[in-house]
Coordinates of C-alpha atoms in Angstrom, one line a residue:
X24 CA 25.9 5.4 53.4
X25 CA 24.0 2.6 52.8
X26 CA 21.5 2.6 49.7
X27 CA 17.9 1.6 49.0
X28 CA 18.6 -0.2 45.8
X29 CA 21.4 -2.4 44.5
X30 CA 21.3 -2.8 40.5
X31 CA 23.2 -5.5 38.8
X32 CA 23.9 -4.8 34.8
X33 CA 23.9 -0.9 33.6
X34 CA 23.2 -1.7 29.6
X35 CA 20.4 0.8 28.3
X36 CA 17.7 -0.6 30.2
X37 CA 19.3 -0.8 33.4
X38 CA 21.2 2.4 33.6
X39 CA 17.9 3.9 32.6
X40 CA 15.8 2.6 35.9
X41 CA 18.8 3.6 38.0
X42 CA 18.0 6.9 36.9
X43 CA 14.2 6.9 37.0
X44 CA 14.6 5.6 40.5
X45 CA 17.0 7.7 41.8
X46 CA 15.2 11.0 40.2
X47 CA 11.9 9.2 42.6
X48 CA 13.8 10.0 45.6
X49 CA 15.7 6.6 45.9
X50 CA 19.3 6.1 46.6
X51 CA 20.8 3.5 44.0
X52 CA 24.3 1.3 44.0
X53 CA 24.8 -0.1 40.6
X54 CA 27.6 -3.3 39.3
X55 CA 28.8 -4.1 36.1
X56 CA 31.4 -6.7 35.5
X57 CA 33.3 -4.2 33.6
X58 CA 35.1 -1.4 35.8
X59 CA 34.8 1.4 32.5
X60 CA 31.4 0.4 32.2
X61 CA 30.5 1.8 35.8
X62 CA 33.0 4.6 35.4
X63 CA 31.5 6.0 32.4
X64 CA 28.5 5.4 33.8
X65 CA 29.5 7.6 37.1
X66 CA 30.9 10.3 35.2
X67 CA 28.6 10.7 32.9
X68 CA 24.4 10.1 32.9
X69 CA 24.8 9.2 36.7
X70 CA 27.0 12.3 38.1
X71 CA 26.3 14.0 41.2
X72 CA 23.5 11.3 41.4
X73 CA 22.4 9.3 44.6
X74 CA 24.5 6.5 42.8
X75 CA 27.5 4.8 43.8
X76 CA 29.4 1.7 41.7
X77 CA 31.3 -1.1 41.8
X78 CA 32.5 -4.0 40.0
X79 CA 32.3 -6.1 43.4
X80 CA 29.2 -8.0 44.7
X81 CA 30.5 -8.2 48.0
X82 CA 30.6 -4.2 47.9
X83 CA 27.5 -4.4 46.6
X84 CA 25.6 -5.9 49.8
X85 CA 27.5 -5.0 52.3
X86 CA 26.0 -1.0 51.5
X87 CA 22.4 -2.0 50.8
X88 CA 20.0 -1.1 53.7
X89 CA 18.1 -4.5 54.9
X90 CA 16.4 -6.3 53.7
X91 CA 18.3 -6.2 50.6
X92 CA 16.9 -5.5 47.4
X93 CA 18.8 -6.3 44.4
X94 CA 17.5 -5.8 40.5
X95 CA 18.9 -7.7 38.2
X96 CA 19.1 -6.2 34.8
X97 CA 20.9 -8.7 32.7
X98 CA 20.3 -11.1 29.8
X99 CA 18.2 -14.3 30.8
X100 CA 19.2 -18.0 30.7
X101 CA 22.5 -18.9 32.6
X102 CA 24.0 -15.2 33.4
X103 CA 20.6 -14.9 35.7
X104 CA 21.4 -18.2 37.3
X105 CA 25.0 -17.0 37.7
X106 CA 24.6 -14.3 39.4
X107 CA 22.1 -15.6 41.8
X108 CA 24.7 -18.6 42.5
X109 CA 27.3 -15.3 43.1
X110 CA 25.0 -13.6 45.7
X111 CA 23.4 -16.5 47.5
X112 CA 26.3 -17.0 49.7
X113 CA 26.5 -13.6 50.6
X114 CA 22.8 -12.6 51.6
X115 CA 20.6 -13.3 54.9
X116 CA 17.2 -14.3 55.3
X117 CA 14.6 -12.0 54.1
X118 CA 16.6 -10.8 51.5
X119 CA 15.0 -10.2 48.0
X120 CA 16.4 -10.8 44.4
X121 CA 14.3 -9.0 41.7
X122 CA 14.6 -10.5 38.1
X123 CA 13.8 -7.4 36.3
X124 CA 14.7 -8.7 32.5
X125 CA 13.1 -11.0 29.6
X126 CA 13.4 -14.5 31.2
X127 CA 11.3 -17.6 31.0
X128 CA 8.6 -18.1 33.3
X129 CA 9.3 -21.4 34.0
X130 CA 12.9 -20.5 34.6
X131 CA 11.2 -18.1 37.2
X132 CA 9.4 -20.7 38.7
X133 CA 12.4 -22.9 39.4
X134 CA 14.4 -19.9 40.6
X135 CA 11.7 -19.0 43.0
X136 CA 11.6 -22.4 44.5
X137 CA 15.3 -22.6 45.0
X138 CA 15.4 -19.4 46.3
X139 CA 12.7 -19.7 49.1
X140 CA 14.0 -22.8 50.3
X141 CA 17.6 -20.6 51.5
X142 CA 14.9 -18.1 52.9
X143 CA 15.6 -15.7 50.1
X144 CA 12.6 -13.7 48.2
X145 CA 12.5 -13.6 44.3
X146 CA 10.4 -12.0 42.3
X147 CA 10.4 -12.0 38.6
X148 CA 9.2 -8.5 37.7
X149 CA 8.7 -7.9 33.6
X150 CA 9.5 -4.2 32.5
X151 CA 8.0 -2.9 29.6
X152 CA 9.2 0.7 27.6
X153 CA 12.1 0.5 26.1
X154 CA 14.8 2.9 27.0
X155 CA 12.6 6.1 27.3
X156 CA 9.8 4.0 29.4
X157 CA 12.8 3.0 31.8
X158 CA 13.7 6.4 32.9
X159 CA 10.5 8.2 32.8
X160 CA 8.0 6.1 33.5
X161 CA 7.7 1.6 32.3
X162 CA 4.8 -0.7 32.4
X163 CA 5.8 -2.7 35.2
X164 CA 4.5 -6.4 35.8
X165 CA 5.8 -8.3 39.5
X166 CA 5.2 -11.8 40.0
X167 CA 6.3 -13.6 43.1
X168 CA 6.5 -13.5 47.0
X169 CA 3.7 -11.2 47.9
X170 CA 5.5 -9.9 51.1
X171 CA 8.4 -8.8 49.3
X172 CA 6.4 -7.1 46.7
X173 CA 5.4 -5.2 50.1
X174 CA 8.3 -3.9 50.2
X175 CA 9.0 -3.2 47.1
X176 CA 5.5 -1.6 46.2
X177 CA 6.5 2.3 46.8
X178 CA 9.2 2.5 45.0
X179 CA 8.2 0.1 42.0
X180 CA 4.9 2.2 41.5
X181 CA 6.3 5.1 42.1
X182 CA 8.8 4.6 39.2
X183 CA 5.9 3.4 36.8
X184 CA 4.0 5.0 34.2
X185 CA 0.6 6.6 35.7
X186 CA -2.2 6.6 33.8
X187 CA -5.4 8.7 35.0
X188 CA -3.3 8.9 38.6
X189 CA -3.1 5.0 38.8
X190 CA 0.1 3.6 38.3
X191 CA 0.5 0.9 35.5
X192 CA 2.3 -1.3 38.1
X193 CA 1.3 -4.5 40.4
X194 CA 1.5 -7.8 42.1
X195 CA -0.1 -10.1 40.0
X196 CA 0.4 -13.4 41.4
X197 CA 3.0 -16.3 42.7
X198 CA 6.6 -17.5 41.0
X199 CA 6.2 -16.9 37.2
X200 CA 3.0 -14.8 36.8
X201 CA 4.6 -11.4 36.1
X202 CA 7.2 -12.9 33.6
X203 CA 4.6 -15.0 32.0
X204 CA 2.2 -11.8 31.4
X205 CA 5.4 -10.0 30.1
X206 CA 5.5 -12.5 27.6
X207 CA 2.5 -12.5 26.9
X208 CA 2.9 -9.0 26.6
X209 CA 5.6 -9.3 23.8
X210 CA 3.5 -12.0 22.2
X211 CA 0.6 -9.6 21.6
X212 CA 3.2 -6.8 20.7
X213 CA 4.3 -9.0 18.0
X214 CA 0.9 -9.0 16.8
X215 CA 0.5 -5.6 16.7
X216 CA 3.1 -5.2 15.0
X217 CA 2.3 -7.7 12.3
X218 CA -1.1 -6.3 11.5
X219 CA 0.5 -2.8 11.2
X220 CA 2.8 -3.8 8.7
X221 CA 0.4 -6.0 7.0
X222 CA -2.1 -2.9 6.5
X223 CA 1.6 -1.0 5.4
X224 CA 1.7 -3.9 2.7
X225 CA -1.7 -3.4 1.3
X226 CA -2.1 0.6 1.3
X227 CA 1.4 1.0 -0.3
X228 CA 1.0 -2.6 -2.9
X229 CA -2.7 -2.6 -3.3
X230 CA -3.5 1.1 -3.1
X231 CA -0.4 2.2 -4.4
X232 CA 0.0 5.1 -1.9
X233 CA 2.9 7.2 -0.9
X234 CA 4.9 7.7 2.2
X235 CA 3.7 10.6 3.1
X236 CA -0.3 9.5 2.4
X237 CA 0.3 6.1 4.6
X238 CA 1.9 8.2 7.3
X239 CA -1.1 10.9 7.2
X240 CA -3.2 7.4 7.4
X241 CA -2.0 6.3 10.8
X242 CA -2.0 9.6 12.0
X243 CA -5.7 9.8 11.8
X244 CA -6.2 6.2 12.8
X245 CA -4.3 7.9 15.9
X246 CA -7.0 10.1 16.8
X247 CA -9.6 7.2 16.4
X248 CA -10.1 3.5 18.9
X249 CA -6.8 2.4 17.3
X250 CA -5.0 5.4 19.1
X251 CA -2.0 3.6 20.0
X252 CA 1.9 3.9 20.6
X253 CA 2.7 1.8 17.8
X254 CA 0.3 3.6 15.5
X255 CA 2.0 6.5 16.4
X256 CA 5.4 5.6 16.2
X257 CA 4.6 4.2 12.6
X258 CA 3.3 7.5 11.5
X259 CA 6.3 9.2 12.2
X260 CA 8.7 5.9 10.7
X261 CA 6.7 6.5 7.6
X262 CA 7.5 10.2 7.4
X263 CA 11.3 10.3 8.2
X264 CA 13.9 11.5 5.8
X265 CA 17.0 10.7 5.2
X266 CA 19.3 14.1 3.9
X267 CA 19.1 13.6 0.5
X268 CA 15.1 13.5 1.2
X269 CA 14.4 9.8 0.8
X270 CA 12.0 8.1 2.8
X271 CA 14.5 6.0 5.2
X272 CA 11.9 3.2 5.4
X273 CA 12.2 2.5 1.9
X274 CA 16.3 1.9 2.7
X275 CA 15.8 -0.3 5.0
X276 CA 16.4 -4.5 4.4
X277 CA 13.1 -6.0 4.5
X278 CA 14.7 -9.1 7.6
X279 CA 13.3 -8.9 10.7
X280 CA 14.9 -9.7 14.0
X281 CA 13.6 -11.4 17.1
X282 CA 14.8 -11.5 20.9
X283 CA 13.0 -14.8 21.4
X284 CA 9.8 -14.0 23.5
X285 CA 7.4 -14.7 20.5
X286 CA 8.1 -17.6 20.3
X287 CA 7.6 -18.5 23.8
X288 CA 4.6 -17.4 24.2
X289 CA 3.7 -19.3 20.7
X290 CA 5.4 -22.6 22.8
X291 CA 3.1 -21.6 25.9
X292 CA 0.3 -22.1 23.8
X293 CA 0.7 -25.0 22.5
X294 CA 1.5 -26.2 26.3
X295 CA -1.6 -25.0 27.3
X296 CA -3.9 -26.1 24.4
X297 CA -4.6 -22.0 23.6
X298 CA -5.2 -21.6 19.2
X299 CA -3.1 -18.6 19.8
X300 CA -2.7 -18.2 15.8
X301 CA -2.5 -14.5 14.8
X302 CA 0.4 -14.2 17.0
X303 CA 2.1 -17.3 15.6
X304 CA 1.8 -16.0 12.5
X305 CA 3.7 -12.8 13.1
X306 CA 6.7 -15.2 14.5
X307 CA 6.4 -17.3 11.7
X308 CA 6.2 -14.4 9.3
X309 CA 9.7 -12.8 11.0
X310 CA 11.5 -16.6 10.1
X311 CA 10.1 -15.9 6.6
X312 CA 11.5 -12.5 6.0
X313 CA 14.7 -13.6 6.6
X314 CA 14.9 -15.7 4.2
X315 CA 15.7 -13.3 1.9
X316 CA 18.0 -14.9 -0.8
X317 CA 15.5 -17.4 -1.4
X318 CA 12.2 -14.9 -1.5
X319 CA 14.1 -13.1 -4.3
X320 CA 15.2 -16.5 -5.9
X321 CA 11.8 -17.4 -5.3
X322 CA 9.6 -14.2 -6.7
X323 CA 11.3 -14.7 -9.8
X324 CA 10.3 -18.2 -10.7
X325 CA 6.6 -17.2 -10.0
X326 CA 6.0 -13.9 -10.8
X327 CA 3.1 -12.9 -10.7
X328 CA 1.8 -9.2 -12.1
X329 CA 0.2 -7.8 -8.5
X330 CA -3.0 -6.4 -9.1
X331 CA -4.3 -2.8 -8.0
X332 CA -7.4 -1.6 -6.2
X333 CA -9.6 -0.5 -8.4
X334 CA -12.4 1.6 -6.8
X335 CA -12.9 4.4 -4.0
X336 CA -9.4 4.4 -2.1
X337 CA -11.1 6.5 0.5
X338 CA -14.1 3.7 0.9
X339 CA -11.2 1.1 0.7
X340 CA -8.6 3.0 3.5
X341 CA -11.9 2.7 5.9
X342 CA -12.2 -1.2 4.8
X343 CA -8.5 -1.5 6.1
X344 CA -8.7 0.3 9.1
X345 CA -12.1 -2.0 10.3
X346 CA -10.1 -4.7 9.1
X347 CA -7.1 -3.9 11.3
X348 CA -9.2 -2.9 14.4
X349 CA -10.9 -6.1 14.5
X350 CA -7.7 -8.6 13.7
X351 CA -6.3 -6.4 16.8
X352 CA -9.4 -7.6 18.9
X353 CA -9.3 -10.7 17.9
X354 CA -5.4 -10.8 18.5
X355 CA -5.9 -10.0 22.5
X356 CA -9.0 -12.1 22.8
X357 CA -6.4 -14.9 22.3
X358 CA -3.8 -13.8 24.5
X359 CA -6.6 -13.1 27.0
X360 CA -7.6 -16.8 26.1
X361 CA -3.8 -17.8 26.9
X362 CA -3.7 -16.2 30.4
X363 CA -6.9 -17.4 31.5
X364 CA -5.9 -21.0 31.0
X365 CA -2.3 -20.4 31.9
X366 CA -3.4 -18.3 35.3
X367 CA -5.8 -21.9 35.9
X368 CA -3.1 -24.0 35.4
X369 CA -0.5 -23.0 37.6
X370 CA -3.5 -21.3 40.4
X371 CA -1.8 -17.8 39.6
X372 CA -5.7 -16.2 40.2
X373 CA -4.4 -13.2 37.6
X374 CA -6.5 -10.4 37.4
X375 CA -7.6 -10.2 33.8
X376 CA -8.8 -6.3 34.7
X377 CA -6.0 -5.6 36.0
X378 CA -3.4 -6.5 33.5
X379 CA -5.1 -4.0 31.1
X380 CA -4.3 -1.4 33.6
X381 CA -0.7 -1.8 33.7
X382 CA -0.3 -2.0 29.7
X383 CA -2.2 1.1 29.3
X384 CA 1.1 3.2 29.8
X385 CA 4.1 3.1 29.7
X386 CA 4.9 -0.6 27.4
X387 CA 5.0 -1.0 23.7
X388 CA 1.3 -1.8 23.5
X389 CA -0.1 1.3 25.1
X390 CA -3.3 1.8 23.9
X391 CA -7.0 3.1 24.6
X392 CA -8.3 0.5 23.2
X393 CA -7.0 -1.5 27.0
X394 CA -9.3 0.6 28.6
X395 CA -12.3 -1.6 26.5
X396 CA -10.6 -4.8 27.6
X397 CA -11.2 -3.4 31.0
X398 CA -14.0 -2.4 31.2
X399 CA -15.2 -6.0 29.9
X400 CA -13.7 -7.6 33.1
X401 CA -15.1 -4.5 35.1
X402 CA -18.9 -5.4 33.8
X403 CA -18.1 -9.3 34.3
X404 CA -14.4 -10.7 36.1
X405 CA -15.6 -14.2 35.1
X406 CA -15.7 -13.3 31.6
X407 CA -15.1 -16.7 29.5
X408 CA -14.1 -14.9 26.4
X409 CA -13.9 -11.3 25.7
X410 CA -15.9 -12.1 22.6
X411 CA -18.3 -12.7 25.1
X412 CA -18.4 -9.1 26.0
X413 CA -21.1 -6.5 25.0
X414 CA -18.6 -4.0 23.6
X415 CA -16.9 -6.8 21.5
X416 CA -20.0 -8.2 20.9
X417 CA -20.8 -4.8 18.5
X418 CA -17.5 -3.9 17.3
X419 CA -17.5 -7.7 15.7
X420 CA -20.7 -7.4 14.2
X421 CA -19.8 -4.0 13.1
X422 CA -16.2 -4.5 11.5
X423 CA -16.8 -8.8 10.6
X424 CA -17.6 -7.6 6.6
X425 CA -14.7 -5.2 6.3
X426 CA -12.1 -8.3 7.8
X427 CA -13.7 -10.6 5.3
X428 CA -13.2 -8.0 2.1
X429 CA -10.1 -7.2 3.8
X430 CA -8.5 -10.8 3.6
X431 CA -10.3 -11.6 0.0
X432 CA -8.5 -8.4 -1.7
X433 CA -5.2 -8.9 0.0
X434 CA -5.8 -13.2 -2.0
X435 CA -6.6 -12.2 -4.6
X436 CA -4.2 -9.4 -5.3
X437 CA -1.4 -11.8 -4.1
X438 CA -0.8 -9.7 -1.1
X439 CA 0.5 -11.4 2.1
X440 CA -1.4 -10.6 5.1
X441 CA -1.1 -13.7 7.2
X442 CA -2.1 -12.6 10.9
X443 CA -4.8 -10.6 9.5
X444 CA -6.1 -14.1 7.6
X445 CA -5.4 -16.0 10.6
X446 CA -7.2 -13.9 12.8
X447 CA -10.8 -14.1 10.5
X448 CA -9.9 -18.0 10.2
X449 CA -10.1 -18.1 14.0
X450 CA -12.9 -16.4 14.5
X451 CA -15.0 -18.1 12.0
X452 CA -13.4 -21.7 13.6
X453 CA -14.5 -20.0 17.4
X454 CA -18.3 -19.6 16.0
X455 CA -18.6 -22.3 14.3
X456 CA -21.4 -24.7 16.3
X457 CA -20.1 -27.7 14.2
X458 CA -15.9 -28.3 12.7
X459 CA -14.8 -31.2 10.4
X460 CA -13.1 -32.7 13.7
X461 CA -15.9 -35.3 13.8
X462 CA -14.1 -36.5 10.7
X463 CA -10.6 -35.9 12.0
X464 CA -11.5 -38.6 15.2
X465 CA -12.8 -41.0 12.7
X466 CA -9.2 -41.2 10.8
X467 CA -7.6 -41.4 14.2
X468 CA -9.3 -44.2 15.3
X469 CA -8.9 -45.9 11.8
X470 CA -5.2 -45.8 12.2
X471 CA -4.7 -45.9 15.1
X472 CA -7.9 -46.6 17.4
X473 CA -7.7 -43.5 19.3
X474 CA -11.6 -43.7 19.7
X475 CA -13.8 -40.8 19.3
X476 CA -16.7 -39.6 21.5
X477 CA -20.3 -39.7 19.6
X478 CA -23.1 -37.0 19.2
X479 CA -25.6 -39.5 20.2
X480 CA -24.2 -40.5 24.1
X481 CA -22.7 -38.3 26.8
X482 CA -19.8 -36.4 26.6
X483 CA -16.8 -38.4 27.8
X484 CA -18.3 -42.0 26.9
X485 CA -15.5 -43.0 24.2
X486 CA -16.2 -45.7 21.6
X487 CA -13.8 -47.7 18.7
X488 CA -14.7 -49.1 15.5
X489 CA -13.0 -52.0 13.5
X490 CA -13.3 -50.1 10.1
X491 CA -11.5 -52.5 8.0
X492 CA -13.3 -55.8 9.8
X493 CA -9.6 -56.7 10.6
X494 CA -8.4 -54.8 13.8
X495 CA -10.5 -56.4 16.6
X496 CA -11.9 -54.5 19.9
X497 CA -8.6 -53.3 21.4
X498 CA -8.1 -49.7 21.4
X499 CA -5.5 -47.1 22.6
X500 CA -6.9 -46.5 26.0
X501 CA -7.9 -50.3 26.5
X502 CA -5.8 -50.4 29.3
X503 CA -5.8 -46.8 30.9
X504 CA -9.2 -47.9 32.6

């Protein structure tokens, strides 16, 4: 028998797809380095499955129907580039190699290159669900050769989340675009996730409220625009009890962990020259927490009495909840931002319209609130900015007060919400007609003669000064003419 599918690296994610794709009508042969880890993988989940296994790459091809498609479902960096070095030997022409986990874009890019010039197809495919997304139903983002993605297009979108009928899975461009939206992906789930737990902070510190009334909270912001996975998912944290009725939550070590693709995507920004700053905040606020020995050290050498709200909690809870669903707008209009000039810079052409369509099931950062972000690119696909949008245009307008009250409590009560401040600070730098850069070229060219453009003479007409009467005419792009 041969088999429609070969699967390298059965861990939870992978030995989840197997099963979603095999459940789709597809035949699957799965490899593990580790012979137990395919047998208890055989006997178990995967019994009397269209799934056979082996420890043997060799094996592996030689039963895949052609051309060859092989996932890879392992951890990125050098076992990637391993195992590609393993099979390249062994395939033929046409052949495609599908890089299904968390790696680097520009990693992607390089393999894709390689790859093409031994007449091999690669595609670097992000996947986005977490274990139960992977068997029922993931986000699923493919970048690379369009004519594998051809072939590849059944079974990928059958195996996706479907969302009104239309699967939340698609070519998006060449090499790295569907890794580098992945990221991006994570970079903005990072954000959500900071703005969550900085609204936590405030209702349970500020407000003083309970478990229980937080969780009832997010419920009902549930059934509103910020009806959401991770909304949800927060509702039910908050509500969870341990056996001898403790709120588990409240047991749990306040030191978050990272997998690394935050902070990519922060690094991709500053590549790109994209202020991508709510989102860098909520990677910088992760380093912070675990720094835990020192925060304690720390909160005793300046403690401070925190103040409480004092006023209508219920007026206040709707103050937070503006708050939160503008920070989250403002939080995608950067990652938007960072795709647009990304997608220029390497000619990917994404489709900005699109990508909300295949995070509106299926990935961490489900939401409705996608469906806005796509109608925006529906009414206009040249849209500069979503906060250029009509929809955005109102909801700033509408919620702009209760950011601004939202980010002067949280001060002044010495509550730390730093992606929520960094998101108002953006947006009041982004409409600002005039910034204190005009100063900030002045001290450069002082020290340095970097020379500075003037208000008074076309843009890209550059000009130095000899401010101290001592430094002469030469400046630092003198000789670049």
């Amino acid at each position: 028998m041969k088999y429609d599918l070969g699967l390298i690296g059965i861990a939870v994610m992978g030995e989840n797809l197997a099963l979603n794709i095999v459940n789709n009508g597809y035949s699957v042969i799965v490899s593990s380095r580790k012979q137990k880890t395919v047998d208890t993988f055989l006997s178990g989940r995967a019994k009397n499955k269209k799934i056979h296994g082996t420890t043997n790459l060799l094996e592996l091809v030689e039963n895949l129907k052609k051309p060859r498609k092989i996932l890879l479902m392992i951890k990125s960096g050098s076992p990637v580039d391993n195992v590609i070095s393993q099979l390249l030997p062994i395939l033929e022409k046409g052949d495609m190699i599908i890089d299904g986990g968390n790696s680097n874009y520009h990693d992607t890019i390089r393999r894709e290159l390689h790859l093409k010039n031994h007449g091999i197809y690669f595609l670097g495919v992000g996947v986005s669900g977490g274990e139960e997304g992977a068997l029922i139903g993931p986000s699923i983002m493919p970048g690379g050769s369009h004519d594998a993605w051809t072939h590849l297009k059944e079974m990928f979108q059958k195996i996706s989340a479907k969302v009104d009928g239309v699967p939340c899975c698609d070519w998006l461009g060449e090499n790295g675009s569907g890794h580098f939206v992945k990221m991006v992906h994570n970079g903005i789930e990072y954000g959500d996730i900071a703005i969550i737990n900085e609204a936590y902070n405030i209702l349970k510190n500020y407000l003083k409220l309970d478990n229980s009334r937080i969780s009832e909270i997010f419920s009902d912001w549930n059934k509103s625009e910020l009806d959401s996975y991770l909304i949800e998912i927060t509702s039910d944290i908050l509500k969870y009890k341990e056996k001898n009725g403790a709120f588990l939550v409240d047991n749990i070590l306040d030191v978050a962990g990272q997998k690394g693709t935050g902070k990519w995507t922060v690094s991709s920004s500053l590549e790109h020259g994209a202020p991508l700053t709510l989102v860098s905040e909520a990677v910088f606020s992760r380093f912070l927490s675990s720094q835990k020995e020192e925060r304690v050290k720390a909160s005793k050498l300046f403690h401070e009495e925190k103040k409480t709200y004092v006023g209508d909690v219920t007026e206040f809870i709707d103050v937070v909840k503006r708050g939160v669903y503008l920070s989250k707008i403002l939080s995608y209009t950067q990652g938007y931002a960072l795709m647009k000039k990304a997608s220029k810079f390497h000619n990917w052409n994404l489709d900005f319209g699109k990508i909300a369509l295949l995070w509106r099931g299926g990935c961490i950062i489900r939401s409705v609130f996608l469906n806005k972000i796509h109608e925006a690119f529906e009414r206009n696909p040249n849209l500069e900015n979503l906060l250029f949008d009509s929809y955005f245009i109102s909801e700033v307008k509408n919620n702009i007060y209760s950011l601004r009250q939202l980010v002067s409590h949280s001060s002044l009560a010495g509550i730390p919400i730093p992606s929520i401040s960094s998101s108002l600070s953006y947006f009041d730098g982004y409409t600002s007609k005039v910034l204190p850069a005009n100063l900030l070229q002045a001290q450069r060219d002082f020290f340095g003669a970097h020379t500075y453009e003037r208000v008074d003479k076309p843009r890209g007409e550059f000009f130095h000064t000899d401010w101290t009467g001592k430094g002469g005419k030469t400046s630092s792009t003198t000789y670049n003419k």
